[in-house]
Coordinates of C-alpha atoms (C1' of nucleotides) in Angstrom, one line a residue:
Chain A
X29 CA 78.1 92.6 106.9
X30 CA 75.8 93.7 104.3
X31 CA 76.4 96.9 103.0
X32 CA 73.1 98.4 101.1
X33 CA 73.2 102.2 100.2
X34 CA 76.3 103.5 98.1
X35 CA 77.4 106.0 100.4
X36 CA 78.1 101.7 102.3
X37 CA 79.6 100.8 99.6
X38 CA 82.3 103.2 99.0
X39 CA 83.0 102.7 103.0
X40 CA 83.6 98.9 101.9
X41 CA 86.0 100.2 98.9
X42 CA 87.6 102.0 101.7
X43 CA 88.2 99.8 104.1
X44 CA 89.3 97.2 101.4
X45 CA 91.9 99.5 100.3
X46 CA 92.9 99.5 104.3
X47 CA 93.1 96.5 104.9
X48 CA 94.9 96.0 101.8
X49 CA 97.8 98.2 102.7
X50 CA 98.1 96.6 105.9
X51 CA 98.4 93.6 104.7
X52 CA 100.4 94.3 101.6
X53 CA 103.3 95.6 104.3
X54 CA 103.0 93.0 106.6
X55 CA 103.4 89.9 104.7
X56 CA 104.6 91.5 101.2
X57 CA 102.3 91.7 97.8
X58 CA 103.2 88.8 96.2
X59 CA 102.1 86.5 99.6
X60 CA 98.8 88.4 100.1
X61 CA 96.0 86.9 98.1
X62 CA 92.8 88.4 97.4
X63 CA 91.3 86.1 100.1
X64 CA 93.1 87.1 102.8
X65 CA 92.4 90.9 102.3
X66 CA 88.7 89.8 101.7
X67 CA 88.7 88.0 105.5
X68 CA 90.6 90.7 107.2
X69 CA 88.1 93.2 106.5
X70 CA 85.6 90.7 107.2
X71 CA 84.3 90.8 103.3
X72 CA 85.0 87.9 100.9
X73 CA 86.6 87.7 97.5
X74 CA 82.9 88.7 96.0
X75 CA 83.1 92.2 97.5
X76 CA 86.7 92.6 96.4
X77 CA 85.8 91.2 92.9
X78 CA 83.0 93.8 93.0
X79 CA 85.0 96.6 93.6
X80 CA 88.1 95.8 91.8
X81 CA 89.1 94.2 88.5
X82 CA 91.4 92.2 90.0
X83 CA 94.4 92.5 92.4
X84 CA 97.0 94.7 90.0
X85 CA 93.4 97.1 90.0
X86 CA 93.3 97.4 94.0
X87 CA 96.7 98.2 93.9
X88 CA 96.8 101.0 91.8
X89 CA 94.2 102.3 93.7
X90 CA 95.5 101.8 96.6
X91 CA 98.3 104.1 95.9
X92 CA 96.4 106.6 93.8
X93 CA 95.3 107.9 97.3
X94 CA 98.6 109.2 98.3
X95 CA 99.4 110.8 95.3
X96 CA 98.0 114.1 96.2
X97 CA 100.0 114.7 99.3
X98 CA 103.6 114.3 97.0
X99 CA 101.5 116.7 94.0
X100 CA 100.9 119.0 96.7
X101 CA 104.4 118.9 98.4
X102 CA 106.0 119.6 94.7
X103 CA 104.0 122.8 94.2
X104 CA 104.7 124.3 97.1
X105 CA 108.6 124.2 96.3
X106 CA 107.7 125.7 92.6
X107 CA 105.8 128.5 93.7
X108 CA 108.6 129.4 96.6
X109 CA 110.9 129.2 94.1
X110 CA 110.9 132.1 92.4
X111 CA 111.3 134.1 95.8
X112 CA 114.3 132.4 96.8
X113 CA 115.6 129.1 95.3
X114 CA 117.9 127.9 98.3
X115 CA 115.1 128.7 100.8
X116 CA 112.4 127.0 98.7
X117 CA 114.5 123.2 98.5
X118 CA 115.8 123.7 102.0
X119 CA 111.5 124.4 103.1
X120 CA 110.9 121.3 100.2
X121 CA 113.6 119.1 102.3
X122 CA 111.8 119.5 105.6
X123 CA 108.3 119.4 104.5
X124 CA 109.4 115.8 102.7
X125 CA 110.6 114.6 105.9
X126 CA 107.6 116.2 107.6
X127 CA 104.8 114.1 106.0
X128 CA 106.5 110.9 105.9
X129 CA 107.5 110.9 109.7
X130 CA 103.7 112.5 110.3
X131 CA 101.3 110.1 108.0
X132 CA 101.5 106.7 108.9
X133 CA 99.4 105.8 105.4
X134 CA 102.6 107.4 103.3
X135 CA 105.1 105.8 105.4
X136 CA 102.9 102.1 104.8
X137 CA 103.0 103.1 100.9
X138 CA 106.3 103.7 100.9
X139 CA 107.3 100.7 102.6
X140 CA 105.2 98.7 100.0
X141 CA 106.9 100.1 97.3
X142 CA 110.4 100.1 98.7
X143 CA 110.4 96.8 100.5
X144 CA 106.9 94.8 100.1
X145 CA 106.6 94.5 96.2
X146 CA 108.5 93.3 93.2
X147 CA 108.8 95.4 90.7
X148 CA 108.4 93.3 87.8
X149 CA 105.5 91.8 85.4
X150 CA 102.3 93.2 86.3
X151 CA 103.8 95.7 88.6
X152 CA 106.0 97.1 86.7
X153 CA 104.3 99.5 84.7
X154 CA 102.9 101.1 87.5
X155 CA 106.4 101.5 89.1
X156 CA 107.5 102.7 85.8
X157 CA 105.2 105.4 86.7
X158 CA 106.4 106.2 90.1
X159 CA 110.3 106.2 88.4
X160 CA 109.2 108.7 85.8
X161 CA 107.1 111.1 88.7
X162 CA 110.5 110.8 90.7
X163 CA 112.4 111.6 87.2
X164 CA 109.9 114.7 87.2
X165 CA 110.7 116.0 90.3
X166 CA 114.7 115.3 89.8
X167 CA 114.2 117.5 87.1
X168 CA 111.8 120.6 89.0
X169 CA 114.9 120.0 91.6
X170 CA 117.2 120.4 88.9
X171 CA 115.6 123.7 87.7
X172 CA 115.5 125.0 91.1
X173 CA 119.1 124.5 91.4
X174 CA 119.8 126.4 88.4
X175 CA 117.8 129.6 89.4
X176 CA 120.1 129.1 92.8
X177 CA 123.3 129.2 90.6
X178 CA 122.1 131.8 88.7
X179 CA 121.5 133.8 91.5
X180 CA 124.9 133.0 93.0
X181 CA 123.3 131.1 95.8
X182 CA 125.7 127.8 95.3
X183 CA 129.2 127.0 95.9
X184 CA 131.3 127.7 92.8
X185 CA 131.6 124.2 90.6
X186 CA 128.1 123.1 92.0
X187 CA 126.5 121.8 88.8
X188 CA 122.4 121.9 88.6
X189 CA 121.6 118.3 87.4
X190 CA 124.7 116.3 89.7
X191 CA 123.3 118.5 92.8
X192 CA 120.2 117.2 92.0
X193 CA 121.0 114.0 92.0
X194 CA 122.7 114.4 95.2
X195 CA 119.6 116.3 97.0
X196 CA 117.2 113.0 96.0
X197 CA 119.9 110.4 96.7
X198 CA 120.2 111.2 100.3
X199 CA 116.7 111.9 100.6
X200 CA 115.7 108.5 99.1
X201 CA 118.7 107.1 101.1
X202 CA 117.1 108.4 104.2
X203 CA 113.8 107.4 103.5
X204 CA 115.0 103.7 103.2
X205 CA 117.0 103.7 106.3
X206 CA 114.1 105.0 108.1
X207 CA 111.7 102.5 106.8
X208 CA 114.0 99.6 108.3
X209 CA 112.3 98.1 111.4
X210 CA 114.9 98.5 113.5
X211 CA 114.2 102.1 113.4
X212 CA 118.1 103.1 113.6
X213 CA 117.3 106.1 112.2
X214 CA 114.6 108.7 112.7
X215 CA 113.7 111.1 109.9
X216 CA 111.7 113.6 112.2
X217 CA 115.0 114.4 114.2
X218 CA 117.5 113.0 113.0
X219 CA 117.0 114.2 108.8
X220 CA 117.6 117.8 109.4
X221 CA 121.4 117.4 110.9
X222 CA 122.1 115.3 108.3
X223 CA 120.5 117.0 105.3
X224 CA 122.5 120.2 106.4
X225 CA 125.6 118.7 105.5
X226 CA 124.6 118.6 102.2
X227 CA 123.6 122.0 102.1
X228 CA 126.9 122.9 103.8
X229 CA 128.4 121.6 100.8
X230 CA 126.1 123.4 97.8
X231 CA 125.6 126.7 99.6
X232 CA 127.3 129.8 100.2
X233 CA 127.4 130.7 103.6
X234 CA 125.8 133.5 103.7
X235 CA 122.4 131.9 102.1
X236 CA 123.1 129.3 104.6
X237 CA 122.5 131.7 107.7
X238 CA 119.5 132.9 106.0
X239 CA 117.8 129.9 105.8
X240 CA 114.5 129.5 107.9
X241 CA 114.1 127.2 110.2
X242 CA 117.6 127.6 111.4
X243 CA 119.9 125.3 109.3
Chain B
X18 CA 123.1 66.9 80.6
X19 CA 124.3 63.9 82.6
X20 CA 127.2 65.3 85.4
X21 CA 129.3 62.9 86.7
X22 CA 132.7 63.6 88.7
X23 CA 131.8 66.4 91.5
X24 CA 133.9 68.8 90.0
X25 CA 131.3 68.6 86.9
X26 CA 128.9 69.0 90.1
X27 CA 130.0 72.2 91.1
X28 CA 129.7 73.6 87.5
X29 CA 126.1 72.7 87.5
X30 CA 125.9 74.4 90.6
X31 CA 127.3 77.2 90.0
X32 CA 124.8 77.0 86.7
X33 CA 122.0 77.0 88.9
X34 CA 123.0 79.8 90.6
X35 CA 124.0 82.2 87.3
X36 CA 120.7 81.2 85.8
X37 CA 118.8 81.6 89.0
X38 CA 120.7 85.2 89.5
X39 CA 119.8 85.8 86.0
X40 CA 115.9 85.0 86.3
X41 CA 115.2 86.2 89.8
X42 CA 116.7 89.8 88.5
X43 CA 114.6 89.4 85.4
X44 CA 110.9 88.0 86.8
X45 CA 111.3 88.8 90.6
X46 CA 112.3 86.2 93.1
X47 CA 108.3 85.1 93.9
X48 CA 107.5 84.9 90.2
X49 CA 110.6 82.4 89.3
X50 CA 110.1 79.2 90.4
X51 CA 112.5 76.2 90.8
X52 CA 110.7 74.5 87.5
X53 CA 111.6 78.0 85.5
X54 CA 115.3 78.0 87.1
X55 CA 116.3 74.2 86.4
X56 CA 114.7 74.7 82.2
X57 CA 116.4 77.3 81.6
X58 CA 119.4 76.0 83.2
X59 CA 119.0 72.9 80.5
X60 CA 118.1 70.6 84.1
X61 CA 114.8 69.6 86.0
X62 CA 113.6 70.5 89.7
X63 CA 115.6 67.0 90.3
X64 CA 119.2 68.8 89.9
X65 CA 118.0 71.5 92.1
X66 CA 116.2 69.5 94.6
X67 CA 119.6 68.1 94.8
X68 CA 121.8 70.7 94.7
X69 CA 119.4 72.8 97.3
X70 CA 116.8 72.3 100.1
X71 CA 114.7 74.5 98.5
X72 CA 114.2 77.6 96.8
X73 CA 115.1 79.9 100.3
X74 CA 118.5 77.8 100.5
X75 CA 119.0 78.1 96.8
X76 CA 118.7 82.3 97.5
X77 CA 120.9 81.8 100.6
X78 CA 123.9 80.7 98.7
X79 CA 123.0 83.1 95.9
X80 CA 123.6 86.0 98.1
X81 CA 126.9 84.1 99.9
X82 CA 128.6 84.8 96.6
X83 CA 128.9 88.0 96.6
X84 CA 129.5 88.1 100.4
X85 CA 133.6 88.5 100.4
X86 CA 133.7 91.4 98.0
X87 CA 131.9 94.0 100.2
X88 CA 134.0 91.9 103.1
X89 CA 137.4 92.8 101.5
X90 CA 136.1 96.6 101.2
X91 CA 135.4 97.2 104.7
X92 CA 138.7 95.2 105.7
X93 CA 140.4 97.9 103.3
X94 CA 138.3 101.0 104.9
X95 CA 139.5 99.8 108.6
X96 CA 143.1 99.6 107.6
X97 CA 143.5 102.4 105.8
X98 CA 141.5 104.4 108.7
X99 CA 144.0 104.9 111.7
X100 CA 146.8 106.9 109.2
X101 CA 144.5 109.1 107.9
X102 CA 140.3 108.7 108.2
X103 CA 139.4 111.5 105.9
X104 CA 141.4 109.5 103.4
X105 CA 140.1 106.4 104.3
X106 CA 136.5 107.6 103.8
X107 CA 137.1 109.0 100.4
X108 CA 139.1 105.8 98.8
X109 CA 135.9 103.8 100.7
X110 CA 133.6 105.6 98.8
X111 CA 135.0 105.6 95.8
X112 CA 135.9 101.9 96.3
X113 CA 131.7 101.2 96.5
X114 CA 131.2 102.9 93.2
X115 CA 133.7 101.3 91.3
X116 CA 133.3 97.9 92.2
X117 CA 129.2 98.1 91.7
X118 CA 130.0 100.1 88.5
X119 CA 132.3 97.3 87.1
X120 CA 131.3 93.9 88.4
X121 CA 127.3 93.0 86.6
X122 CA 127.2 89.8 89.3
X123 CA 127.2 92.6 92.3
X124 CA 125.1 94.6 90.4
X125 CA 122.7 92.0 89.6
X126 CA 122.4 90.6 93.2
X127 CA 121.7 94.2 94.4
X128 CA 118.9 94.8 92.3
X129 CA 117.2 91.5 93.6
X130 CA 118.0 92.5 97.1
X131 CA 116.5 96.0 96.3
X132 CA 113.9 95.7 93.5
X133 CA 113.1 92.4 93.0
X134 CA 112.2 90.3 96.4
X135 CA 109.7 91.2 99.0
X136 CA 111.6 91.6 102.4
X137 CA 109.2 89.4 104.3
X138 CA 108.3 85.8 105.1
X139 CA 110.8 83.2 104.7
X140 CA 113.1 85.9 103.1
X141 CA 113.0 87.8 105.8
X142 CA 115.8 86.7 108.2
X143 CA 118.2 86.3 105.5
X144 CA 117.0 90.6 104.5
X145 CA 117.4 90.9 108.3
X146 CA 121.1 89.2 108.3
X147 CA 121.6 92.1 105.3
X148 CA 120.4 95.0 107.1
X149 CA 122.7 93.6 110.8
X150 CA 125.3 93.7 108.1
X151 CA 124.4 97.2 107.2
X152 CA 124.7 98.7 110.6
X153 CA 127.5 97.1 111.2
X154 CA 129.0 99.0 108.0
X155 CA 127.3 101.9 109.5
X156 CA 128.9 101.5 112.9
X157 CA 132.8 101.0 111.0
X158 CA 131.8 104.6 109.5
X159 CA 130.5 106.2 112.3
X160 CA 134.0 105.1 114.4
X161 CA 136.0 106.5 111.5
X162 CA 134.1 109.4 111.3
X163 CA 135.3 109.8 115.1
X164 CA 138.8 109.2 114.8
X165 CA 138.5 112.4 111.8
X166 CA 136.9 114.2 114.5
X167 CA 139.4 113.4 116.8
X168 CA 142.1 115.2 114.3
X169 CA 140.1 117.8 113.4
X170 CA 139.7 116.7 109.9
X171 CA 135.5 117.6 110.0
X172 CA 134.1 120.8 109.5
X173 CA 132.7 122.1 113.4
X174 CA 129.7 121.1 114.9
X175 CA 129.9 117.3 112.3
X176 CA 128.5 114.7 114.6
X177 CA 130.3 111.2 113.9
X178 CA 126.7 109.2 114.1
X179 CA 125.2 111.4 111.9
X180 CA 127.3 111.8 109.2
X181 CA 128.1 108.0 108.7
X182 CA 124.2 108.1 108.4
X183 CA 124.5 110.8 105.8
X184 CA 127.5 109.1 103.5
X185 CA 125.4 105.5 104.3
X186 CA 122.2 107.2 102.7
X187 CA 124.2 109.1 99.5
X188 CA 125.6 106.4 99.1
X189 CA 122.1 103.7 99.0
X190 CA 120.4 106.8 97.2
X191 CA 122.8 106.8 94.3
X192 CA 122.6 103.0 94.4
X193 CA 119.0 102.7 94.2
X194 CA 119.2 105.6 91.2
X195 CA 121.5 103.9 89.4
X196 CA 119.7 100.5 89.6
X197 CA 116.8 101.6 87.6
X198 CA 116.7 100.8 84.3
X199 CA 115.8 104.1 82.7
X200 CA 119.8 104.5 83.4
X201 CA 119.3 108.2 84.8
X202 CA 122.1 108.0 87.1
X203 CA 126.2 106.5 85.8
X204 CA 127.5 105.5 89.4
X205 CA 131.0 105.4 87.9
X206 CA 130.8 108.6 86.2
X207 CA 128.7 111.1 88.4
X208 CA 128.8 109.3 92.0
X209 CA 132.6 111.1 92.4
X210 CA 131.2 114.6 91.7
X211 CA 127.7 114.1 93.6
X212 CA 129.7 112.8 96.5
X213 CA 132.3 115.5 96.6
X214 CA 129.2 117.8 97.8
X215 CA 128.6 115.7 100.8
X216 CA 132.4 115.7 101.6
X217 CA 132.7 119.4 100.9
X218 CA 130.1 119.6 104.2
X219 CA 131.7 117.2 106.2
X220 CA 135.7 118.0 105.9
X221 CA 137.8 121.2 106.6
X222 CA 139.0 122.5 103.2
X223 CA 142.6 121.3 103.9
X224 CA 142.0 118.3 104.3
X225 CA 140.1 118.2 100.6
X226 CA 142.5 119.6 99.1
X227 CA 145.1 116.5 100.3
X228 CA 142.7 113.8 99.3
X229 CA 143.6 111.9 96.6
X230 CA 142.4 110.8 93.9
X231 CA 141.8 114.4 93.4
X232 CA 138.1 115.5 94.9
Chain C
dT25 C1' 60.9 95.2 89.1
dT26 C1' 65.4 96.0 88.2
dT27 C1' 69.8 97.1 90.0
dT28 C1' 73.2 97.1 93.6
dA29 C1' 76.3 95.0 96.7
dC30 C1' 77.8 91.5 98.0
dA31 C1' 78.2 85.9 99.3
dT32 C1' 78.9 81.2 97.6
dA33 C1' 80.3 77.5 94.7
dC34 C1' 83.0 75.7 91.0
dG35 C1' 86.7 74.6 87.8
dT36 C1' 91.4 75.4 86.4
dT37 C1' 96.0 76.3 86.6
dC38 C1' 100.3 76.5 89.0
dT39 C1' 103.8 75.2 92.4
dT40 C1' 105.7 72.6 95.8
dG41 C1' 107.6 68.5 98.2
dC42 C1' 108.5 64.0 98.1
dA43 C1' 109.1 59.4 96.5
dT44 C1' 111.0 56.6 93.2
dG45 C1' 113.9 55.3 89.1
dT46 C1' 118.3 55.0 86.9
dA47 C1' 122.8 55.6 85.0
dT48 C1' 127.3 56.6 86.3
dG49 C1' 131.4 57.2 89.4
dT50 C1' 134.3 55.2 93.0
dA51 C1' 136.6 52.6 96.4
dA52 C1' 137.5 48.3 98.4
dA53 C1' 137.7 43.3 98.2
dT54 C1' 139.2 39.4 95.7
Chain D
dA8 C1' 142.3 43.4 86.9
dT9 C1' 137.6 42.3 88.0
dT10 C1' 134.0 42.3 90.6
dT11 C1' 131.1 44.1 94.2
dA12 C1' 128.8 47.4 96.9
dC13 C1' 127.5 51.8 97.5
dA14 C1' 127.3 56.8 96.8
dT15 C1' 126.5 60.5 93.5
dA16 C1' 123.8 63.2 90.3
dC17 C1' 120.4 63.7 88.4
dA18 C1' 115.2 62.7 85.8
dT19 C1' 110.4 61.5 86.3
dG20 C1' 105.9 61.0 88.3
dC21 C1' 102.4 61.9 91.8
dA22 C1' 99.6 64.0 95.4
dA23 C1' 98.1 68.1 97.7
dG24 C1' 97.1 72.6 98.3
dA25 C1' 97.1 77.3 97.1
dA26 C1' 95.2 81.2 94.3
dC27 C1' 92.7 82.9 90.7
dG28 C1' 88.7 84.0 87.7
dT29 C1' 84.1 83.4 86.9
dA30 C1' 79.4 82.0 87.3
dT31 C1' 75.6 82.0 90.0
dG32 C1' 72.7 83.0 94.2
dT33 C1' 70.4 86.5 97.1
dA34 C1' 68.6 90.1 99.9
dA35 C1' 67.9 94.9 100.2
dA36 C1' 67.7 99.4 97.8
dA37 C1' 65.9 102.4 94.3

DNA sequence: TTTTACATACGTTCTTGCATGTATGTAAAT
DNA sequence: ATTTACATACATGCAAGAACGTATGTAAAA
């Protein structure tokens, strides 16, 4: 499979990059070598070498393609914000479960970087980089919350940072559960139910009934 | 370092097993190997090779350490549960945090489980064993979360299955946070609070205000 | 003709598993 | 109380196979 032109060529990067993922998920990054992404996608290590410095290179790029979607996701809650703080995380909450239970490709990332990779020597600086983008958006989350207590939307003693904290933990904590093979929990029915209990405990109830789609 | 009597042995054992602990949480469980474990240990791969099969036994009876602590925790959650599960919940979770927060071996062998092995291969079963475990803990909430149903300690409309997902995933979330290095999240100092958000959706407000210590 | 986009071949560096060597402990026989 | 026989607790050496990086070959595109 010779490809000639570059528009070929950047199919090639592509479908490296897929089969990459795929196996990277399946057997784990540290157990997939170079070799075996190169025969999956019926290249060999010369085509990967070509496109790619080397393995930590691939990587990266292999999860520089999902980046947008979570950029994307994060200004949507900052310009609802201003509108209406509780409305805007409460929207933010479903549309996080939304993708990940929708895009198979973010769900396959996430897996990688939850429960396929190590994240230590070469890897860690670029999951340094995912902690300090998740650090980023505990803080917009933080802000958030304290427009909502400014505006009297939370629960007296509800403090910005600590409901923060609380809001990503259970997300993240759903997210893992979900990512388990035995599928005991599904994040496009099951998430809502469960995030609302949080809310229940943050919220007034008045903001509460407001909240669209029905809390 | 010659050993002789077996109870000399067992302290070179147990040596393996600190320094192995150690390195794994330090280099990631693929990047350590049995040469780097028995150096730094002051041994060769000879002790281990006696001591161990091989490196997946060596990682099994790493993890059996730790095994009776979260063992005595549940057997405390399920007898504390029939007088009064509300109760029972709240010492539980509080119970997690402190013994993560004070002993370094749990927290150690948490952030290798988590962050620093690759749940796959000839890991894999003993990850799987972990995750059965899991449920199970999932399933002893999910009853005690009935039995507070039962008595009307939950707010209306609190399904049991769902919430012991929601107080499993706080609970993983705040883990996970507090296992990163950047130290953004002090499980023995903010869990109680973050918590107490999730509770305040879950339980009727009169049975908060009986829980002790102090919500 | 030069560059692109790969394929092929080679050398090196780990890592593992096993086989073997050896010094010491231990229990029973004498 | 010795000696004998064997088990224990390691250390050392070797063979084999990954996996990587690089160097080189090659056919088509520009």
């Amino acid at each position: 499979m010779v490809r000639r032109t570059r528009e070929e060529a950047e199919q090639t990067r592509c479908l490296l990059l897929d089969t990459a993922e795929q196996l990277f998920s399946v057997k784990g990054v540290s157990k997939t070598t170079l070799a075996d992404i190169a025969t999956a996608a019926g290249l060999t290590r010369g085509a990967v070498y070509w496109h790619f410095e080397n393995k930590l290179d691939l990587y990266r790029a292999m999860l520089d393609r999902v980046a947008p979607a979570f950029d994307t996701i994060r200004t949507e809650l900052l310009t609802a914000a201003e509108a209406d703080p509780a409305q805007a995380l409460w929207a933010h909450s479903l549309n996080v479960n939304r993708v990940i239970a929708s895009e198979p490709q973010i769900r396959r990332i996430l897996l990688i970087l939850l429960k396929r990779s190590e994240h230590v020597d070469e890897l860690a600086p670029i999951h340094d980089e995912c902690v300090a983008h998740m650090r980023e958006g505990q803080d917009v989350l933080r802000q958030i919350f304290q427009l909502a207590c400014d505006r009297h939307q939370t629960l007296p003693h509800v403090d910005p940072t600590l409901a923060a904290c609380a809001l990503q933990s259970i997300h993240n904590g759903m997210i893992d559960l979900s990512l388990e093979d035995s599928g005991c929990f599904d994040l496009e029915h099951q998430a809502g139910d469960v995030l609302a209990y949080l809310y229940r405990g943050l919220f007034r109830s008045e903001v509460l009934e407001n909240l669209s789609p029905r809390l």
